[in-house]
Short mmCIF file of C-alpha atoms and ligand atoms in Angstrom, two decimals:
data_model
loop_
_atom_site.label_atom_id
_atom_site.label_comp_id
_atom_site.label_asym_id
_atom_site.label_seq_id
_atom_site.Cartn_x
_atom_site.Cartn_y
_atom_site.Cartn_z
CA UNK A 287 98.92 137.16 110.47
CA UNK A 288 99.02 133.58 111.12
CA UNK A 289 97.27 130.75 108.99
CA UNK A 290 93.43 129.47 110.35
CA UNK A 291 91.25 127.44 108.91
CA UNK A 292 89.28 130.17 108.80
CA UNK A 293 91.33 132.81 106.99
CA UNK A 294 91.79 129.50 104.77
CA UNK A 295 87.81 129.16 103.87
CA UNK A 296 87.95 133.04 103.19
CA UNK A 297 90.60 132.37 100.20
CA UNK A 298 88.94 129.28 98.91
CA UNK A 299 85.10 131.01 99.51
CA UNK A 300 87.01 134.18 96.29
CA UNK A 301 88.91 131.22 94.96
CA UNK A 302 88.85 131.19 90.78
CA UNK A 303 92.00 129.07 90.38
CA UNK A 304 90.64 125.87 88.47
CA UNK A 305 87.65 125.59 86.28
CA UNK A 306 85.36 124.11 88.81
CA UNK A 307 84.78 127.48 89.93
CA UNK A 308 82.25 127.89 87.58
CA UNK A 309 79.36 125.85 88.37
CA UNK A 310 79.63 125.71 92.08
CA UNK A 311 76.95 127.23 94.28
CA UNK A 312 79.16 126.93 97.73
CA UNK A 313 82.30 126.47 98.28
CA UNK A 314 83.17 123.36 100.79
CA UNK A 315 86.16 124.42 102.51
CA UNK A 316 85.56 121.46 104.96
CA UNK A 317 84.73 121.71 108.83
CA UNK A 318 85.71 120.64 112.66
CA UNK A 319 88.24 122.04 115.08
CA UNK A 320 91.88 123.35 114.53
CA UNK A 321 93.07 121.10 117.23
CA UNK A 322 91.68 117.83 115.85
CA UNK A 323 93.56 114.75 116.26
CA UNK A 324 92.28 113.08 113.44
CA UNK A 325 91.45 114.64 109.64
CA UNK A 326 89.20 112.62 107.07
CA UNK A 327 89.69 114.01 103.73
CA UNK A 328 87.07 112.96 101.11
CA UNK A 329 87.57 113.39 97.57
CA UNK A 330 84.80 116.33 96.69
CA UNK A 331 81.56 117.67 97.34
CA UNK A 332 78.49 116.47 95.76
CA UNK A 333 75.17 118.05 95.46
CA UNK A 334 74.09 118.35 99.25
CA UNK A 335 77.51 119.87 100.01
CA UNK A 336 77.54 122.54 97.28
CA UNK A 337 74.10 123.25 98.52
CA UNK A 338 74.87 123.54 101.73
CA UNK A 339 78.58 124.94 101.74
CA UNK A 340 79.41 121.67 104.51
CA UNK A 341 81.38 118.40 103.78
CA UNK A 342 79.56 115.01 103.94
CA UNK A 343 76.24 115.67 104.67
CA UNK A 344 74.77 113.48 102.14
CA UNK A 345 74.72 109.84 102.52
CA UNK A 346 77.99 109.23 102.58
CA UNK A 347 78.15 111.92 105.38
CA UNK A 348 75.37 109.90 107.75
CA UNK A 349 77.49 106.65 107.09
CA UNK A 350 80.48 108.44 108.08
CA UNK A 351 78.89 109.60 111.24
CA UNK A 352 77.94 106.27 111.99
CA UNK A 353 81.42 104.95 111.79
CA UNK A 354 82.29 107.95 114.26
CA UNK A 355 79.83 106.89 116.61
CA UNK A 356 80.94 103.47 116.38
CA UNK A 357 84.69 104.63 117.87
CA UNK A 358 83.13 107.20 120.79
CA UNK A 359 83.22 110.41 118.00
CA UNK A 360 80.68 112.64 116.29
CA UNK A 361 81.42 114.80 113.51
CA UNK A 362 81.88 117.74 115.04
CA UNK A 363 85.30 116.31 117.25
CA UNK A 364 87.01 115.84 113.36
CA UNK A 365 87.95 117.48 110.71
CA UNK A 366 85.95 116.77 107.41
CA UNK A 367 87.09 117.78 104.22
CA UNK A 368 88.37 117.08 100.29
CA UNK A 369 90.80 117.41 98.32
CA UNK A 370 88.67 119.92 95.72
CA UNK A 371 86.76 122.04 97.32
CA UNK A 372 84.26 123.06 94.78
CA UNK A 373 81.50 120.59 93.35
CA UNK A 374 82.81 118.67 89.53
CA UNK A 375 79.79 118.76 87.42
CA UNK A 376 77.59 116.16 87.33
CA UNK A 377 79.61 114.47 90.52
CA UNK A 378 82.91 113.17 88.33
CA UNK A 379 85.33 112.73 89.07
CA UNK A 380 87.82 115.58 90.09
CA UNK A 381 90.66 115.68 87.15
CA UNK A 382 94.06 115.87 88.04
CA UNK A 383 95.11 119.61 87.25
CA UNK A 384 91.84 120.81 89.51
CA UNK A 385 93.31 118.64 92.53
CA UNK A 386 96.34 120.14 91.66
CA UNK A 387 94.96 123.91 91.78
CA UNK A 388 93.25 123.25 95.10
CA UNK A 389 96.26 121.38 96.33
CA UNK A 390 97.41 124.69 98.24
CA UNK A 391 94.61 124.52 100.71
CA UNK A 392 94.40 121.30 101.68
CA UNK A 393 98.19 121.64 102.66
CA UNK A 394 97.97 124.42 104.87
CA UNK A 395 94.97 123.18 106.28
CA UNK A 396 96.96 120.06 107.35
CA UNK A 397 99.77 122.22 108.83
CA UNK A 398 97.26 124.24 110.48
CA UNK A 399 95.33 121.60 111.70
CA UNK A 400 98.72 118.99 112.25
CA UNK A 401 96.59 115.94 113.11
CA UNK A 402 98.10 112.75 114.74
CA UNK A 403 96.26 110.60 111.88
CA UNK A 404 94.99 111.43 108.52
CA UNK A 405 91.97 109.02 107.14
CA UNK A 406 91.92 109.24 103.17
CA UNK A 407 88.88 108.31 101.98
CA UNK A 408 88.29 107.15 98.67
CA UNK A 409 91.29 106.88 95.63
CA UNK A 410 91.77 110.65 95.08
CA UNK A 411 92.90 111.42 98.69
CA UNK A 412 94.78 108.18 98.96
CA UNK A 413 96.71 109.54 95.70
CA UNK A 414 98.64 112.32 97.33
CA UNK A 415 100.83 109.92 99.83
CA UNK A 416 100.76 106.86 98.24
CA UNK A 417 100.41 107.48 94.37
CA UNK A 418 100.60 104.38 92.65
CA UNK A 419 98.76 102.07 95.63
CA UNK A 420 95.57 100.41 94.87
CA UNK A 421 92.76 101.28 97.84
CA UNK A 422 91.73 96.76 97.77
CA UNK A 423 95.55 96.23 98.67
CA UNK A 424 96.76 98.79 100.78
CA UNK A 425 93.04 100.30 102.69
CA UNK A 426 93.90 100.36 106.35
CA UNK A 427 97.48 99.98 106.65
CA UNK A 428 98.50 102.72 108.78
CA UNK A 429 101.90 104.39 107.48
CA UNK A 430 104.09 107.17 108.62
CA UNK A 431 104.77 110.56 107.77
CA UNK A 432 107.00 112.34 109.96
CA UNK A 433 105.24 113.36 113.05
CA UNK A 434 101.88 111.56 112.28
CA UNK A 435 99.87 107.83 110.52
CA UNK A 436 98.18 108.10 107.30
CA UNK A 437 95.70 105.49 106.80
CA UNK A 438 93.99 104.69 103.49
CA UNK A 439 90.03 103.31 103.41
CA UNK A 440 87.23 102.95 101.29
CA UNK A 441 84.75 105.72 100.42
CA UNK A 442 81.77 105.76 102.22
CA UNK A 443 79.79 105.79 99.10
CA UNK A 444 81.66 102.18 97.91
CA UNK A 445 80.56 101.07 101.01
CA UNK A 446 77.16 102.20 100.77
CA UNK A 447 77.10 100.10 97.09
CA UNK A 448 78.99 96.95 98.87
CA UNK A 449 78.18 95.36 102.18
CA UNK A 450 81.69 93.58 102.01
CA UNK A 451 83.56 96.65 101.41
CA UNK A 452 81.40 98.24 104.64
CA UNK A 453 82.27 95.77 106.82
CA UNK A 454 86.18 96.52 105.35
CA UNK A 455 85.39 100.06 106.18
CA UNK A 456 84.05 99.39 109.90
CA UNK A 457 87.48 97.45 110.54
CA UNK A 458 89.65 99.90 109.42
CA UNK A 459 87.72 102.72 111.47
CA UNK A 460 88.07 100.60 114.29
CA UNK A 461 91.43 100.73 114.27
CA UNK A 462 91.34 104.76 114.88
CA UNK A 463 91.84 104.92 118.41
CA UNK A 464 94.76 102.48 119.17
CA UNK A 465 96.33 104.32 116.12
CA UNK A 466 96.13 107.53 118.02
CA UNK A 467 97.55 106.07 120.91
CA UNK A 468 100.14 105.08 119.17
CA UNK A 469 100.82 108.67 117.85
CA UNK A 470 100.46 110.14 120.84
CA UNK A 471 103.16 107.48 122.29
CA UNK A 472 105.90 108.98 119.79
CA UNK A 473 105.98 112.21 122.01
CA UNK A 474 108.16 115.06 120.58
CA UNK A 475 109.87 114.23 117.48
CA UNK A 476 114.04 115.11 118.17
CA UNK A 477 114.65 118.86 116.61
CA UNK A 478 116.59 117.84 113.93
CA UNK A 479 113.89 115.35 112.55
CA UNK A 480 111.89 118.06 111.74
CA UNK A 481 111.19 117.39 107.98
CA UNK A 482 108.23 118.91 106.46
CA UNK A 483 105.97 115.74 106.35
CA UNK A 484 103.59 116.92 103.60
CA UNK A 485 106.01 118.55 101.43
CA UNK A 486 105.52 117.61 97.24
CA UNK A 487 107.85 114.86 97.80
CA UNK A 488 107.34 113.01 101.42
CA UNK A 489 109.90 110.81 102.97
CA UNK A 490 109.04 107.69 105.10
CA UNK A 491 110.21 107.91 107.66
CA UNK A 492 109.65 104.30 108.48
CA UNK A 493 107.25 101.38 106.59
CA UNK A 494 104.94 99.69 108.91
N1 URA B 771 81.81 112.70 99.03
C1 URA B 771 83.00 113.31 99.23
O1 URA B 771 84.04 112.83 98.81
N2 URA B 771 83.00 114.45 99.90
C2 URA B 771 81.91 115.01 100.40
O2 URA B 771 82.02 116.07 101.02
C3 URA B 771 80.69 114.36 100.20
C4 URA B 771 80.66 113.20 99.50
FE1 SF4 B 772 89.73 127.02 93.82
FE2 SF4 B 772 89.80 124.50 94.71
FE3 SF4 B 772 87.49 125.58 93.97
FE4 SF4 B 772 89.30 124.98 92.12
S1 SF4 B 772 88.22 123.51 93.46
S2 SF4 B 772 88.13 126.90 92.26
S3 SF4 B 772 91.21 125.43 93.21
S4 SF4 B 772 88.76 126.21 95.69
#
């Protein structure tokens, strides 16, 4: 049987594979269509999301669907999810073997989904493709991987706490559409270029 996102939210609704498991009421497997061209990928879910087994629907989530609005979008034309996909205890932050565990589904997710650009939001996403960056120096540069643009930014929530770091946030989400366009522009990468772009150890393919 192929891979879906939803045969993917079945696993993760049984999964027991890191200790946050244990004190989550939902699971947040994260939400939108298959064929999305862009994927936002927060870091976990909080209390209104393990309530409610959806991804941002808190107040991050209503900031986030303003900055949607703000480029033509709604939530429901993206994919919204995190990189843990059960609720950390008291909203900490998610430690590094239980991003680890869950690592599995936000992979095949992205190959499933194969977006044209992937929004990390917040340090934890950011982590997986550029490890060692800090989110004040490197938030919306665009950079390739493979056959699509990954583009760091702020966390909704530090730019519900900051009105400078919102108004860093609205830039960088204004960028979204030309960035697109610019993915779509590539066309079909050549057959033999056909790394896996999300594999443990990503090459760049080139450095914008
Ligand atoms: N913050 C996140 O990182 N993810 C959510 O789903 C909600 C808030
Ligand atoms: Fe499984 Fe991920 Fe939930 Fe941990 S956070 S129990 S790995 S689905």
């Amino acid at each position: 049987m192929p891979d879906s996102l939803d045969l993917i939210a079945q696993e993760i609704a049984s999964c027991t594979k890191c200790p946050l498991h244990q004190g989550r009421t939902n699971t947040v497997p994260g939400e939108g269509p298959a064929t999305s061209d862009i994927m936002l990928i927060g870091e976990g879910p909080g209390f209104y999301e393990d309530q409610s087994g959806r991804p941002f629907v808190g107040a991050s989530g209503r900031f986030l669907e303003e900055l949607l609005q703000g480029i033509g979008l709604s939530r429901e034309m993206v994919f919204i999810g995190n990189v843990v996909k059960c609720r950390p205890p008291e909203n900490r932050d998610p430690a590094a073997d239980e991003i680890a565990a869950c690592k599995a589904y936000l992979d095949r997710q992205i190959e499933t989904i194969d977006p044209k650009v992937i929004v990390t939001l917040g340090r934890f996403s950011m982590a997986r493709w550029f490890p060692k960056a800090r989110i004040s120096k490197i938030h919306g540069q665009p950079r390739r991987f493979g056959s699509r643009l990954v583009v760091p930014m702020y966390h909704p929530a530090a730019g519900l706490r900051s009105p400078k770091v919102k108004e860093e946030i609205v830039l960088d989400f204004n960028q979204l559409p030309a960035l697109i366009d610019q993915v779509k522009s590539w066309g079909e990468p050549p057959q033999d270029d056909a790394e896996d772009p999300d594999s443990d150890d990503p090459v760049q393919l080139s450095l914008f």
